[in-house]
Amino acid sequence: MQQTRPVSTHKHRFYTTGRFSVLLAACSVREEAARRKGGPARDEVGCNRLIRAVRRLMSRQDMGLPYRAIAAGPSTFAV
């Protein structure tokens, strides 16, 4: 949680600003480049393609909850 402030005068309801992270991992018996880029087989996708796919799927989604849509921000960990 980044910030929380009361919305009502009774301080029973709050407006909260938060941030979350999504972690992805790929396991490969090949070298490190195959983990990042994927292998020769079509089902060996690699971390870079997984990250791109998840960012595309989650962008502008609200997950059916009453808050603003998810927006991608700067990553703190680069592959």
CSV table of C-alpha atoms in Angstrom, one decimal:
chain,number,residue,atom,x,y,z
A,1,MET,CA,0.0,0.0,0.0
A,2,GLN,CA,1.4,3.4,-1.0
A,3,GLN,CA,-1.2,5.7,0.5
A,4,THR,CA,-4.4,5.4,2.6
A,5,ARG,CA,-6.8,8.2,3.5
A,6,PRO,CA,-10.2,8.3,5.1
A,7,VAL,CA,-13.1,9.0,2.8
A,8,SER,CA,-15.9,9.5,5.3
A,9,THR,CA,-16.0,11.6,8.5
A,10,HIS,CA,-16.5,8.5,10.6
A,11,LYS,CA,-13.3,7.1,9.2
A,12,HIS,CA,-14.8,3.7,8.5
A,13,ARG,CA,-14.2,3.9,4.7
A,14,PHE,CA,-10.8,4.5,3.2
A,15,TYR,CA,-9.4,5.4,-0.2
A,16,THR,CA,-6.2,3.3,-0.7
A,17,THR,CA,-3.6,3.5,-3.4
A,18,GLY,CA,-1.5,0.3,-3.9
A,19,ARG,CA,1.0,-1.3,-6.2
A,20,PHE,CA,1.5,-4.9,-7.0
A,21,SER,CA,4.0,-7.0,-8.9
A,22,VAL,CA,3.7,-10.0,-11.2
A,23,LEU,CA,6.5,-12.5,-11.1
A,24,LEU,CA,7.2,-14.8,-14.0
A,25,ALA,CA,9.7,-17.7,-14.3
A,26,ALA,CA,10.7,-20.1,-17.0
A,27,CYS,CA,12.5,-23.4,-16.5
A,28,SER,CA,14.8,-24.7,-19.3
A,29,VAL,CA,17.4,-27.3,-19.4
A,30,ARG,CA,19.1,-25.4,-22.1
A,31,GLU,CA,21.4,-22.4,-21.7
A,32,GLU,CA,20.4,-19.0,-20.2
A,33,ALA,CA,19.5,-17.5,-23.6
A,34,ALA,CA,16.8,-20.2,-24.0
A,35,ARG,CA,15.3,-19.2,-20.6
A,36,ARG,CA,15.1,-15.6,-21.8
A,37,LYS,CA,14.3,-16.0,-25.5
A,38,GLY,CA,12.8,-19.5,-25.7
A,39,GLY,CA,14.0,-22.7,-27.3
A,40,PRO,CA,13.6,-24.1,-30.8
A,41,ALA,CA,10.3,-25.8,-30.0
A,42,ARG,CA,7.1,-23.7,-30.2
A,43,ASP,CA,6.1,-24.5,-26.6
A,44,GLU,CA,9.4,-23.2,-25.1
A,45,VAL,CA,8.5,-19.6,-24.9
A,46,GLY,CA,11.0,-18.0,-22.5
A,47,CYS,CA,10.7,-15.2,-20.0
A,48,ASN,CA,10.7,-12.3,-22.5
A,49,ARG,CA,7.7,-13.6,-24.4
A,50,LEU,CA,5.9,-14.4,-21.1
A,51,ILE,CA,6.4,-10.9,-19.8
A,52,ARG,CA,5.2,-9.4,-23.1
A,53,ALA,CA,2.1,-11.6,-23.1
A,54,VAL,CA,1.2,-10.9,-19.5
A,55,ARG,CA,1.6,-7.1,-19.9
A,56,ARG,CA,-0.6,-7.2,-22.9
A,57,LEU,CA,-3.3,-9.3,-21.2
A,58,MET,CA,-3.3,-7.2,-18.0
A,59,SER,CA,-3.2,-3.7,-19.5
A,60,ARG,CA,-6.4,-1.7,-19.1
A,61,GLN,CA,-8.1,-4.5,-17.1
A,62,ASP,CA,-10.0,-3.8,-13.9
A,63,MET,CA,-10.6,-7.5,-13.0
A,64,GLY,CA,-14.3,-6.8,-12.3
A,65,LEU,CA,-13.5,-4.7,-9.2
A,66,PRO,CA,-14.5,-1.1,-8.6
A,67,TYR,CA,-11.2,0.6,-9.3
A,68,ARG,CA,-9.3,2.2,-12.1
A,69,ALA,CA,-7.9,-0.1,-14.8
A,70,ILE,CA,-4.4,-1.5,-14.4
A,71,ALA,CA,-1.6,0.5,-16.1
A,72,ALA,CA,1.9,-0.7,-16.7
A,73,GLY,CA,4.6,1.3,-14.9
A,74,PRO,CA,8.4,1.2,-14.7
A,75,SER,CA,9.8,-2.2,-13.8
A,76,THR,CA,12.3,-2.5,-11.0
A,77,PHE,CA,13.7,-5.7,-12.2
A,78,ALA,CA,14.9,-6.2,-15.8
A,79,VAL,CA,15.5,-9.6,-17.4
